[in-house]
Amino acid sequence: MNVKKVLVKKAKKEFVKELDREVTVSKPGIYYVDSLDRDYHTEYGIIKKKDLLKKDGSRIRSNLGKEFYIFSPSFIDKYRKIKRSAQIIPLKDAAFIIAETGINAESTVVDAGAGSAALACFLAHIVKRVVTYEIRDDFYEISRENIELLGLKNLALKKKDVYKGIDEKHVDLVTLDLPEPWKAIISASKALRPGGFLVAYNPSITQITDFVNELRKHDDFDLAKVAELIERNWEVDGRKVRPKTHPIGHSGFLVFARKLR
Ligand code: SAH
């Protein structure tokens, strides 16, 4: 979806005397508007087309009198609405990769497989250049659309098998999110600069085990860390403060290794 505007509806709370506390009478919401050529429909009423053109920070009302704030989308708003094919990497894990490897505006990254290019796009938003490899035509096409939608000029998509090799040299980070990451260790080894990072992300611990056991056979890598990140969201409603009832499920495990020479 090409997000043109973001609408935010704040939660509405009212004090209920009988309960002696505030209760939520209207739920919060965030809406991504993909066309400015027509009225926008929400479950809280219709926002008129002309109101969608109001300047950032304007407070507007639906035909049912509900209040919304409007602003232009940031990268993250557009990112959240990209097309998804295979399971994309969640934000918590993408952020962990950035934090642990310290990549920045000077870094070059090689990523495989592209999938929906979610991780590749997130990294390209932070670093100097990303090259992402994908073997399947259908995923290649989805990735291409997402990269174009986000307007990332520093992200190159290649229709290539990463197990067979990586063209780039002296890269700072190689990220692997594919079924048999151990098959890409030699490719990654040739592409990475000394001190660079190899990161494998996998939903299954048996894949991680195979990857780590294979990695240990390569003396040009040092295993730095195997980790899983768990995100638990909380509800804060007056003094009713507790973890949300629906936990966020398992995503994947991460292996971090350092290229030594
Ligand atoms: N990290 C991606 C999701 C990757 S899904 C995201 O955040 O969107 C895994 C992808 O790896 C699939 O699209 C699959 O086709 C691709 N793949 C599998 N083996 C590959 C290989 N040898 N070389 C390149 N891509 C590969």
PDB file of C-alpha atoms and ligand atoms in Angstrom:
ATOM      1  CA  MET A   1       0.000   0.000   0.000  1.00  0.00           C
ATOM      2  CA  ASN A   2       1.277   3.460  -0.856  1.00  0.00           C
ATOM      3  CA  VAL A   3       0.522   5.398   2.323  1.00  0.00           C
ATOM      4  CA  LYS A   4      -0.343   9.041   1.597  1.00  0.00           C
ATOM      5  CA  LYS A   5      -1.562  10.164   5.025  1.00  0.00           C
ATOM      6  CA  VAL A   6      -1.790   8.819   8.550  1.00  0.00           C
ATOM      7  CA  LEU A   7      -4.880   9.339  10.698  1.00  0.00           C
ATOM      8  CA  VAL A   8      -4.705   8.823  14.434  1.00  0.00           C
ATOM      9  CA  LYS A   9      -7.692   8.513  16.691  1.00  0.00           C
ATOM     10  CA  LYS A  10      -6.900   8.810  20.360  1.00  0.00           C
ATOM     11  CA  ALA A  11      -8.632   6.654  22.931  1.00  0.00           C
ATOM     12  CA  LYS A  12     -11.459   8.437  24.704  1.00  0.00           C
ATOM     13  CA  LYS A  13     -11.797   7.942  28.427  1.00  0.00           C
ATOM     14  CA  GLU A  14     -14.582   8.985  30.750  1.00  0.00           C
ATOM     15  CA  PHE A  15     -14.879   8.875  34.501  1.00  0.00           C
ATOM     16  CA  VAL A  16     -17.613   6.483  35.600  1.00  0.00           C
ATOM     17  CA  LYS A  17     -18.864   7.415  39.040  1.00  0.00           C
ATOM     18  CA  GLU A  18     -20.316   3.986  39.846  1.00  0.00           C
ATOM     19  CA  LEU A  19     -16.967   2.298  39.133  1.00  0.00           C
ATOM     20  CA  ASP A  20     -14.994   5.179  40.661  1.00  0.00           C
ATOM     21  CA  ARG A  21     -12.525   5.086  37.768  1.00  0.00           C
ATOM     22  CA  GLU A  22     -11.920   6.149  34.199  1.00  0.00           C
ATOM     23  CA  VAL A  23     -12.997   3.721  31.513  1.00  0.00           C
ATOM     24  CA  THR A  24     -12.186   3.688  27.812  1.00  0.00           C
ATOM     25  CA  VAL A  25     -15.361   4.610  25.953  1.00  0.00           C
ATOM     26  CA  SER A  26     -13.778   4.744  22.516  1.00  0.00           C
ATOM     27  CA  LYS A  27     -10.751   2.741  21.369  1.00  0.00           C
ATOM     28  CA  PRO A  28      -7.606   4.249  19.863  1.00  0.00           C
ATOM     29  CA  GLY A  29      -6.761   3.612  16.231  1.00  0.00           C
ATOM     30  CA  ILE A  30      -4.286   4.337  13.477  1.00  0.00           C
ATOM     31  CA  TYR A  31      -5.356   4.456   9.848  1.00  0.00           C
ATOM     32  CA  TYR A  32      -3.235   4.507   6.700  1.00  0.00           C
ATOM     33  CA  VAL A  33      -4.832   6.465   3.882  1.00  0.00           C
ATOM     34  CA  ASP A  34      -3.761   5.275   0.428  1.00  0.00           C
ATOM     35  CA  SER A  35      -5.693   7.715  -1.734  1.00  0.00           C
ATOM     36  CA  LEU A  36      -6.345  11.441  -1.464  1.00  0.00           C
ATOM     37  CA  ASP A  37      -8.832  11.312  -4.340  1.00  0.00           C
ATOM     38  CA  ARG A  38     -11.768   9.996  -2.364  1.00  0.00           C
ATOM     39  CA  ASP A  39     -13.380  10.074   1.088  1.00  0.00           C
ATOM     40  CA  TYR A  40     -11.821   7.712   3.637  1.00  0.00           C
ATOM     41  CA  HIS A  41     -14.035   5.255   5.501  1.00  0.00           C
ATOM     42  CA  THR A  42     -13.392   4.108   9.084  1.00  0.00           C
ATOM     43  CA  GLU A  43     -15.566   2.306  11.606  1.00  0.00           C
ATOM     44  CA  TYR A  44     -15.850   5.709  13.299  1.00  0.00           C
ATOM     45  CA  GLY A  45     -17.324   7.390  10.242  1.00  0.00           C
ATOM     46  CA  ILE A  46     -16.210   8.962   6.989  1.00  0.00           C
ATOM     47  CA  ILE A  47     -13.419  11.514   6.618  1.00  0.00           C
ATOM     48  CA  LYS A  48     -14.127  13.949   3.789  1.00  0.00           C
ATOM     49  CA  LYS A  49     -11.670  14.084   0.880  1.00  0.00           C
ATOM     50  CA  LYS A  50     -11.008  17.800   1.461  1.00  0.00           C
ATOM     51  CA  ASP A  51     -10.074  17.129   5.093  1.00  0.00           C
ATOM     52  CA  LEU A  52      -7.413  14.640   3.948  1.00  0.00           C
ATOM     53  CA  LEU A  53      -5.576  17.566   2.354  1.00  0.00           C
ATOM     54  CA  LYS A  54      -5.325  19.572   5.589  1.00  0.00           C
ATOM     55  CA  LYS A  55      -1.881  20.360   6.935  1.00  0.00           C
ATOM     56  CA  ASP A  56       0.042  18.052   9.252  1.00  0.00           C
ATOM     57  CA  GLY A  57      -1.215  18.213  12.805  1.00  0.00           C
ATOM     58  CA  SER A  58      -4.741  19.262  11.859  1.00  0.00           C
ATOM     59  CA  ARG A  59      -7.585  17.921  13.941  1.00  0.00           C
ATOM     60  CA  ILE A  60     -10.418  16.731  11.764  1.00  0.00           C
ATOM     61  CA  ARG A  61     -13.791  15.102  12.373  1.00  0.00           C
ATOM     62  CA  SER A  62     -15.589  12.239  10.716  1.00  0.00           C
ATOM     63  CA  ASN A  63     -19.265  12.589   9.723  1.00  0.00           C
ATOM     64  CA  LEU A  64     -20.049  10.881  13.070  1.00  0.00           C
ATOM     65  CA  GLY A  65     -18.234  13.646  14.939  1.00  0.00           C
ATOM     66  CA  LYS A  66     -15.233  11.486  15.962  1.00  0.00           C
ATOM     67  CA  GLU A  67     -11.909  13.300  16.180  1.00  0.00           C
ATOM     68  CA  PHE A  68      -8.774  12.335  14.247  1.00  0.00           C
ATOM     69  CA  TYR A  69      -5.333  13.894  13.819  1.00  0.00           C
ATOM     70  CA  ILE A  70      -3.747  13.843  10.388  1.00  0.00           C
ATOM     71  CA  PHE A  71      -0.115  13.919   9.296  1.00  0.00           C
ATOM     72  CA  SER A  72       2.176  12.820   6.464  1.00  0.00           C
ATOM     73  CA  PRO A  73       3.653   9.319   6.689  1.00  0.00           C
ATOM     74  CA  SER A  74       7.185   8.710   7.970  1.00  0.00           C
ATOM     75  CA  PHE A  75       9.355   5.833   6.717  1.00  0.00           C
ATOM     76  CA  ILE A  76       7.976   3.571   9.444  1.00  0.00           C
ATOM     77  CA  ASP A  77       4.343   4.197   8.427  1.00  0.00           C
ATOM     78  CA  LYS A  78       5.098   3.239   4.838  1.00  0.00           C
ATOM     79  CA  TYR A  79       7.222   0.302   5.994  1.00  0.00           C
ATOM     80  CA  ARG A  80       4.412  -1.146   8.100  1.00  0.00           C
ATOM     81  CA  LYS A  81       2.198  -1.334   5.022  1.00  0.00           C
ATOM     82  CA  ILE A  82       4.585  -3.018   2.576  1.00  0.00           C
ATOM     83  CA  LYS A  83       3.475  -6.172   0.800  1.00  0.00           C
ATOM     84  CA  ARG A  84       4.328  -9.339   2.743  1.00  0.00           C
ATOM     85  CA  SER A  85       5.044 -12.747   1.285  1.00  0.00           C
ATOM     86  CA  ALA A  86       7.182 -15.037   3.410  1.00  0.00           C
ATOM     87  CA  GLN A  87       7.319 -14.250   7.105  1.00  0.00           C
ATOM     88  CA  ILE A  88       9.094 -10.934   7.440  1.00  0.00           C
ATOM     89  CA  ILE A  89      11.543 -10.164  10.181  1.00  0.00           C
ATOM     90  CA  PRO A  90       9.901  -8.290  13.077  1.00  0.00           C
ATOM     91  CA  LEU A  91      11.096  -4.843  14.094  1.00  0.00           C
ATOM     92  CA  LYS A  92      12.513  -6.010  17.419  1.00  0.00           C
ATOM     93  CA  ASP A  93      14.864  -8.411  15.620  1.00  0.00           C
ATOM     94  CA  ALA A  94      15.837  -5.911  12.904  1.00  0.00           C
ATOM     95  CA  ALA A  95      16.630  -3.381  15.630  1.00  0.00           C
ATOM     96  CA  PHE A  96      18.692  -5.966  17.521  1.00  0.00           C
ATOM     97  CA  ILE A  97      20.812  -6.611  14.400  1.00  0.00           C
ATOM     98  CA  ILE A  98      21.478  -2.887  14.035  1.00  0.00           C
ATOM     99  CA  ALA A  99      22.337  -2.481  17.716  1.00  0.00           C
ATOM    100  CA  GLU A 100      24.615  -5.517  18.013  1.00  0.00           C
ATOM    101  CA  THR A 101      26.585  -4.832  14.823  1.00  0.00           C
ATOM    102  CA  GLY A 102      26.709  -1.049  15.155  1.00  0.00           C
ATOM    103  CA  ILE A 103      26.080  -0.507  11.443  1.00  0.00           C
ATOM    104  CA  ASN A 104      25.524   3.090  10.440  1.00  0.00           C
ATOM    105  CA  ALA A 105      25.377   5.546   7.516  1.00  0.00           C
ATOM    106  CA  GLU A 106      28.843   4.404   6.374  1.00  0.00           C
ATOM    107  CA  SER A 107      28.089   0.657   6.260  1.00  0.00           C
ATOM    108  CA  THR A 108      27.547  -1.749   3.378  1.00  0.00           C
ATOM    109  CA  VAL A 109      25.315  -4.778   3.916  1.00  0.00           C
ATOM    110  CA  VAL A 110      24.528  -7.929   1.920  1.00  0.00           C
ATOM    111  CA  ASP A 111      21.202  -9.633   2.753  1.00  0.00           C
ATOM    112  CA  ALA A 112      19.670 -12.967   1.636  1.00  0.00           C
ATOM    113  CA  GLY A 113      17.028 -14.079   0.879  1.00  0.00           C
ATOM    114  CA  ALA A 114      15.142 -10.942   0.159  1.00  0.00           C
ATOM    115  CA  GLY A 115      11.683 -12.481   0.763  1.00  0.00           C
ATOM    116  CA  SER A 116       9.574  -9.305   0.861  1.00  0.00           C
ATOM    117  CA  ALA A 117      12.765  -7.240   1.296  1.00  0.00           C
ATOM    118  CA  ALA A 118      11.490  -6.139   4.695  1.00  0.00           C
ATOM    119  CA  LEU A 119      14.820  -6.518   6.478  1.00  0.00           C
ATOM    120  CA  ALA A 120      16.705  -5.185   3.452  1.00  0.00           C
ATOM    121  CA  CYS A 121      14.500  -2.073   3.350  1.00  0.00           C
ATOM    122  CA  PHE A 122      14.773  -1.486   7.083  1.00  0.00           C
ATOM    123  CA  LEU A 123      18.567  -1.717   6.886  1.00  0.00           C
ATOM    124  CA  ALA A 124      18.750   0.440   3.742  1.00  0.00           C
ATOM    125  CA  HIS A 125      16.953   3.163   5.653  1.00  0.00           C
ATOM    126  CA  ILE A 126      19.886   3.203   8.111  1.00  0.00           C
ATOM    127  CA  VAL A 127      23.048   2.281   6.162  1.00  0.00           C
ATOM    128  CA  LYS A 128      24.876   3.475   3.056  1.00  0.00           C
ATOM    129  CA  ARG A 129      24.139   0.540   0.755  1.00  0.00           C
ATOM    130  CA  VAL A 130      22.322  -2.799   0.851  1.00  0.00           C
ATOM    131  CA  VAL A 131      22.390  -5.585  -1.737  1.00  0.00           C
ATOM    132  CA  THR A 132      19.756  -8.293  -1.280  1.00  0.00           C
ATOM    133  CA  TYR A 133      19.717 -11.693  -3.036  1.00  0.00           C
ATOM    134  CA  GLU A 134      16.603 -13.648  -3.974  1.00  0.00           C
ATOM    135  CA  ILE A 135      16.189 -16.828  -6.020  1.00  0.00           C
ATOM    136  CA  ARG A 136      12.425 -17.020  -6.459  1.00  0.00           C
ATOM    137  CA  ASP A 137      10.724 -14.971  -9.174  1.00  0.00           C
ATOM    138  CA  ASP A 138       7.578 -14.277  -7.148  1.00  0.00           C
ATOM    139  CA  PHE A 139       9.478 -13.012  -4.087  1.00  0.00           C
ATOM    140  CA  TYR A 140      11.838 -11.060  -6.316  1.00  0.00           C
ATOM    141  CA  GLU A 141       8.812  -9.235  -7.752  1.00  0.00           C
ATOM    142  CA  ILE A 142       7.324  -8.464  -4.321  1.00  0.00           C
ATOM    143  CA  SER A 143      10.703  -7.198  -3.124  1.00  0.00           C
ATOM    144  CA  ARG A 144      11.068  -5.011  -6.205  1.00  0.00           C
ATOM    145  CA  GLU A 145       7.651  -3.441  -5.589  1.00  0.00           C
ATOM    146  CA  ASN A 146       8.406  -2.781  -1.913  1.00  0.00           C
ATOM    147  CA  ILE A 147      11.793  -1.200  -2.638  1.00  0.00           C
ATOM    148  CA  GLU A 148      10.192   1.055  -5.233  1.00  0.00           C
ATOM    149  CA  LEU A 149       7.321   1.980  -2.919  1.00  0.00           C
ATOM    150  CA  LEU A 150       9.744   3.051  -0.204  1.00  0.00           C
ATOM    151  CA  GLY A 151      11.896   4.899  -2.742  1.00  0.00           C
ATOM    152  CA  LEU A 152      15.149   3.326  -1.525  1.00  0.00           C
ATOM    153  CA  LYS A 153      17.820   4.187  -4.092  1.00  0.00           C
ATOM    154  CA  ASN A 154      20.642   2.599  -2.085  1.00  0.00           C
ATOM    155  CA  LEU A 155      19.116  -0.884  -2.145  1.00  0.00           C
ATOM    156  CA  ALA A 156      19.972  -3.272  -4.998  1.00  0.00           C
ATOM    157  CA  LEU A 157      18.012  -6.475  -5.587  1.00  0.00           C
ATOM    158  CA  LYS A 158      19.738  -9.410  -7.291  1.00  0.00           C
ATOM    159  CA  LYS A 159      18.176 -12.534  -8.740  1.00  0.00           C
ATOM    160  CA  LYS A 160      20.896 -14.891  -7.497  1.00  0.00           C
ATOM    161  CA  ASP A 161      21.546 -17.907  -5.319  1.00  0.00           C
ATOM    162  CA  VAL A 162      23.539 -16.699  -2.331  1.00  0.00           C
ATOM    163  CA  TYR A 163      24.816 -20.239  -1.693  1.00  0.00           C
ATOM    164  CA  LYS A 164      26.745 -19.950  -4.953  1.00  0.00           C
ATOM    165  CA  GLY A 165      28.518 -16.743  -4.046  1.00  0.00           C
ATOM    166  CA  ILE A 166      28.311 -13.045  -3.206  1.00  0.00           C
ATOM    167  CA  ASP A 167      29.650 -10.500  -5.717  1.00  0.00           C
ATOM    168  CA  GLU A 168      30.316  -7.758  -3.180  1.00  0.00           C
ATOM    169  CA  LYS A 169      33.571  -7.486  -1.260  1.00  0.00           C
ATOM    170  CA  HIS A 170      34.670  -5.860   1.980  1.00  0.00           C
ATOM    171  CA  VAL A 171      31.133  -5.604   3.353  1.00  0.00           C
ATOM    172  CA  ASP A 172      30.402  -4.772   6.986  1.00  0.00           C
ATOM    173  CA  LEU A 173      27.501  -7.162   7.525  1.00  0.00           C
ATOM    174  CA  VAL A 174      25.917 -10.199   5.880  1.00  0.00           C
ATOM    175  CA  THR A 175      22.397 -11.096   7.050  1.00  0.00           C
ATOM    176  CA  LEU A 176      20.953 -14.528   6.271  1.00  0.00           C
ATOM    177  CA  ASP A 177      17.259 -15.334   6.555  1.00  0.00           C
ATOM    178  CA  LEU A 178      16.822 -18.526   4.551  1.00  0.00           C
ATOM    179  CA  PRO A 179      16.290 -22.246   5.197  1.00  0.00           C
ATOM    180  CA  GLU A 180      19.914 -23.453   5.031  1.00  0.00           C
ATOM    181  CA  PRO A 181      22.136 -20.585   6.199  1.00  0.00           C
ATOM    182  CA  TRP A 182      25.152 -22.878   6.695  1.00  0.00           C
ATOM    183  CA  LYS A 183      25.342 -23.186   2.912  1.00  0.00           C
ATOM    184  CA  ALA A 184      26.106 -19.456   2.714  1.00  0.00           C
ATOM    185  CA  ILE A 185      29.008 -19.397   5.178  1.00  0.00           C
ATOM    186  CA  ILE A 186      31.705 -19.598   2.490  1.00  0.00           C
ATOM    187  CA  SER A 187      29.990 -16.933   0.356  1.00  0.00           C
ATOM    188  CA  ALA A 188      29.737 -14.677   3.415  1.00  0.00           C
ATOM    189  CA  SER A 189      33.332 -15.339   4.394  1.00  0.00           C
ATOM    190  CA  LYS A 190      34.598 -14.091   1.030  1.00  0.00           C
ATOM    191  CA  ALA A 191      32.379 -11.010   1.121  1.00  0.00           C
ATOM    192  CA  LEU A 192      33.036  -9.798   4.663  1.00  0.00           C
ATOM    193  CA  ARG A 193      35.843  -7.504   5.769  1.00  0.00           C
ATOM    194  CA  PRO A 194      37.833  -8.503   8.857  1.00  0.00           C
ATOM    195  CA  GLY A 195      35.766  -7.366  11.826  1.00  0.00           C
ATOM    196  CA  GLY A 196      32.534  -7.567   9.844  1.00  0.00           C
ATOM    197  CA  PHE A 197      29.493  -9.475  11.128  1.00  0.00           C
ATOM    198  CA  LEU A 198      27.615 -12.500   9.892  1.00  0.00           C
ATOM    199  CA  VAL A 199      24.071 -12.725  11.267  1.00  0.00           C
ATOM    200  CA  ALA A 200      21.726 -15.656  10.732  1.00  0.00           C
ATOM    201  CA  TYR A 201      18.049 -15.406  11.591  1.00  0.00           C
ATOM    202  CA  ASN A 202      15.932 -18.573  11.761  1.00  0.00           C
ATOM    203  CA  PRO A 203      12.591 -19.536  13.265  1.00  0.00           C
ATOM    204  CA  SER A 204      13.749 -23.024  14.189  1.00  0.00           C
ATOM    205  CA  ILE A 205      16.456 -23.840  16.722  1.00  0.00           C
ATOM    206  CA  THR A 206      17.524 -26.939  14.788  1.00  0.00           C
ATOM    207  CA  GLN A 207      18.510 -24.718  11.836  1.00  0.00           C
ATOM    208  CA  ILE A 208      20.456 -22.533  14.255  1.00  0.00           C
ATOM    209  CA  THR A 209      22.194 -25.607  15.687  1.00  0.00           C
ATOM    210  CA  ASP A 210      23.257 -26.804  12.241  1.00  0.00           C
ATOM    211  CA  PHE A 211      24.440 -23.309  11.385  1.00  0.00           C
ATOM    212  CA  VAL A 212      26.500 -22.909  14.570  1.00  0.00           C
ATOM    213  CA  ASN A 213      28.046 -26.372  14.255  1.00  0.00           C
ATOM    214  CA  GLU A 214      29.070 -25.645  10.679  1.00  0.00           C
ATOM    215  CA  LEU A 215      30.341 -22.167  11.565  1.00  0.00           C
ATOM    216  CA  ARG A 216      32.632 -23.653  14.227  1.00  0.00           C
ATOM    217  CA  LYS A 217      34.467 -25.524  11.476  1.00  0.00           C
ATOM    218  CA  HIS A 218      35.496 -22.188   9.946  1.00  0.00           C
ATOM    219  CA  ASP A 219      38.380 -20.673  11.858  1.00  0.00           C
ATOM    220  CA  ASP A 220      37.954 -17.303  10.158  1.00  0.00           C
ATOM    221  CA  PHE A 221      34.767 -16.744  12.186  1.00  0.00           C
ATOM    222  CA  ASP A 222      34.245 -16.248  15.892  1.00  0.00           C
ATOM    223  CA  LEU A 223      30.818 -17.010  17.313  1.00  0.00           C
ATOM    224  CA  ALA A 224      29.717 -13.982  19.314  1.00  0.00           C
ATOM    225  CA  LYS A 225      26.178 -14.676  20.429  1.00  0.00           C
ATOM    226  CA  VAL A 226      23.063 -16.829  19.978  1.00  0.00           C
ATOM    227  CA  ALA A 227      19.924 -15.082  21.202  1.00  0.00           C
ATOM    228  CA  GLU A 228      16.176 -14.793  21.070  1.00  0.00           C
ATOM    229  CA  LEU A 229      14.451 -11.512  21.806  1.00  0.00           C
ATOM    230  CA  ILE A 230      11.073 -11.530  23.495  1.00  0.00           C
ATOM    231  CA  GLU A 231       8.861  -8.465  23.320  1.00  0.00           C
ATOM    232  CA  ARG A 232       6.064  -8.187  25.845  1.00  0.00           C
ATOM    233  CA  ASN A 233       3.602  -5.335  25.481  1.00  0.00           C
ATOM    234  CA  TRP A 234       1.791  -3.862  28.461  1.00  0.00           C
ATOM    235  CA  GLU A 235      -1.547  -2.259  28.947  1.00  0.00           C
ATOM    236  CA  VAL A 236      -1.573   0.911  31.060  1.00  0.00           C
ATOM    237  CA  ASP A 237      -5.068   2.066  31.897  1.00  0.00           C
ATOM    238  CA  GLY A 238      -5.169   4.204  35.014  1.00  0.00           C
ATOM    239  CA  ARG A 239      -3.865   1.904  37.747  1.00  0.00           C
ATOM    240  CA  LYS A 240      -4.801  -1.195  35.775  1.00  0.00           C
ATOM    241  CA  VAL A 241      -1.298  -2.013  34.592  1.00  0.00           C
ATOM    242  CA  ARG A 242      -0.465  -5.464  33.294  1.00  0.00           C
ATOM    243  CA  PRO A 243       0.962  -7.417  30.347  1.00  0.00           C
ATOM    244  CA  LYS A 244      -1.437  -7.543  27.415  1.00  0.00           C
ATOM    245  CA  THR A 245      -3.567 -10.659  27.311  1.00  0.00           C
ATOM    246  CA  HIS A 246      -2.372 -11.666  23.862  1.00  0.00           C
ATOM    247  CA  PRO A 247       1.363 -12.272  23.902  1.00  0.00           C
ATOM    248  CA  ILE A 248       3.453 -11.727  20.787  1.00  0.00           C
ATOM    249  CA  GLY A 249       4.383 -15.158  19.502  1.00  0.00           C
ATOM    250  CA  HIS A 250       7.774 -16.569  18.695  1.00  0.00           C
ATOM    251  CA  SER A 251       9.594 -15.043  15.748  1.00  0.00           C
ATOM    252  CA  GLY A 252      13.141 -16.342  15.415  1.00  0.00           C
ATOM    253  CA  PHE A 253      16.576 -16.929  16.845  1.00  0.00           C
ATOM    254  CA  LEU A 254      19.632 -14.897  15.948  1.00  0.00           C
ATOM    255  CA  VAL A 255      23.252 -15.917  15.637  1.00  0.00           C
ATOM    256  CA  PHE A 256      25.950 -13.261  15.567  1.00  0.00           C
ATOM    257  CA  ALA A 257      29.451 -14.148  14.368  1.00  0.00           C
ATOM    258  CA  ARG A 258      32.507 -11.997  13.706  1.00  0.00           C
ATOM    259  CA  LYS A 259      34.767 -12.290  10.665  1.00  0.00           C
ATOM    260  CA  LEU A 260      38.339 -12.450  11.908  1.00  0.00           C
ATOM    261  CA  ARG A 261      40.561 -12.186   8.870  1.00  0.00           C
TER     262      ARG A 261
HETATM  263  N1  SAH B   1      14.156 -11.420   5.653  1.00  0.00           N
HETATM  264  C1  SAH B   1      13.097 -11.397   4.673  1.00  0.00           C
HETATM  265  C2  SAH B   1      12.341 -12.707   4.583  1.00  0.00           C
HETATM  266  C3  SAH B   1      13.152 -13.831   3.979  1.00  0.00           C
HETATM  267  S1  SAH B   1      12.198 -15.260   3.581  1.00  0.00           S
HETATM  268  C4  SAH B   1      12.146 -10.244   5.010  1.00  0.00           C
HETATM  269  O1  SAH B   1      12.286  -9.640   6.088  1.00  0.00           O
HETATM  270  O2  SAH B   1      11.292  -9.936   4.183  1.00  0.00           O
HETATM  271  C5  SAH B   1      13.405 -16.300   2.861  1.00  0.00           C
HETATM  272  C6  SAH B   1      13.688 -16.025   1.387  1.00  0.00           C
HETATM  273  O3  SAH B   1      14.916 -16.625   1.047  1.00  0.00           O
HETATM  274  C7  SAH B   1      12.642 -16.606   0.439  1.00  0.00           C
HETATM  275  O4  SAH B   1      12.107 -15.589  -0.341  1.00  0.00           O
HETATM  276  C8  SAH B   1      13.435 -17.587  -0.415  1.00  0.00           C
HETATM  277  O5  SAH B   1      13.008 -17.679  -1.759  1.00  0.00           O
HETATM  278  C9  SAH B   1      14.852 -17.018  -0.321  1.00  0.00           C
HETATM  279  N2  SAH B   1      15.958 -17.955  -0.561  1.00  0.00           N
HETATM  280  C10 SAH B   1      16.015 -19.259  -0.185  1.00  0.00           C
HETATM  281  N3  SAH B   1      17.204 -19.793  -0.559  1.00  0.00           N
HETATM  282  C11 SAH B   1      17.905 -18.791  -1.179  1.00  0.00           C
HETATM  283  C12 SAH B   1      19.204 -18.740  -1.793  1.00  0.00           C
HETATM  284  N4  SAH B   1      19.985 -19.797  -1.839  1.00  0.00           N
HETATM  285  N5  SAH B   1      19.619 -17.552  -2.318  1.00  0.00           N
HETATM  286  C13 SAH B   1      18.805 -16.462  -2.291  1.00  0.00           C
HETATM  287  N6  SAH B   1      17.570 -16.476  -1.727  1.00  0.00           N
HETATM  288  C14 SAH B   1      17.123 -17.615  -1.181  1.00  0.00           C
END
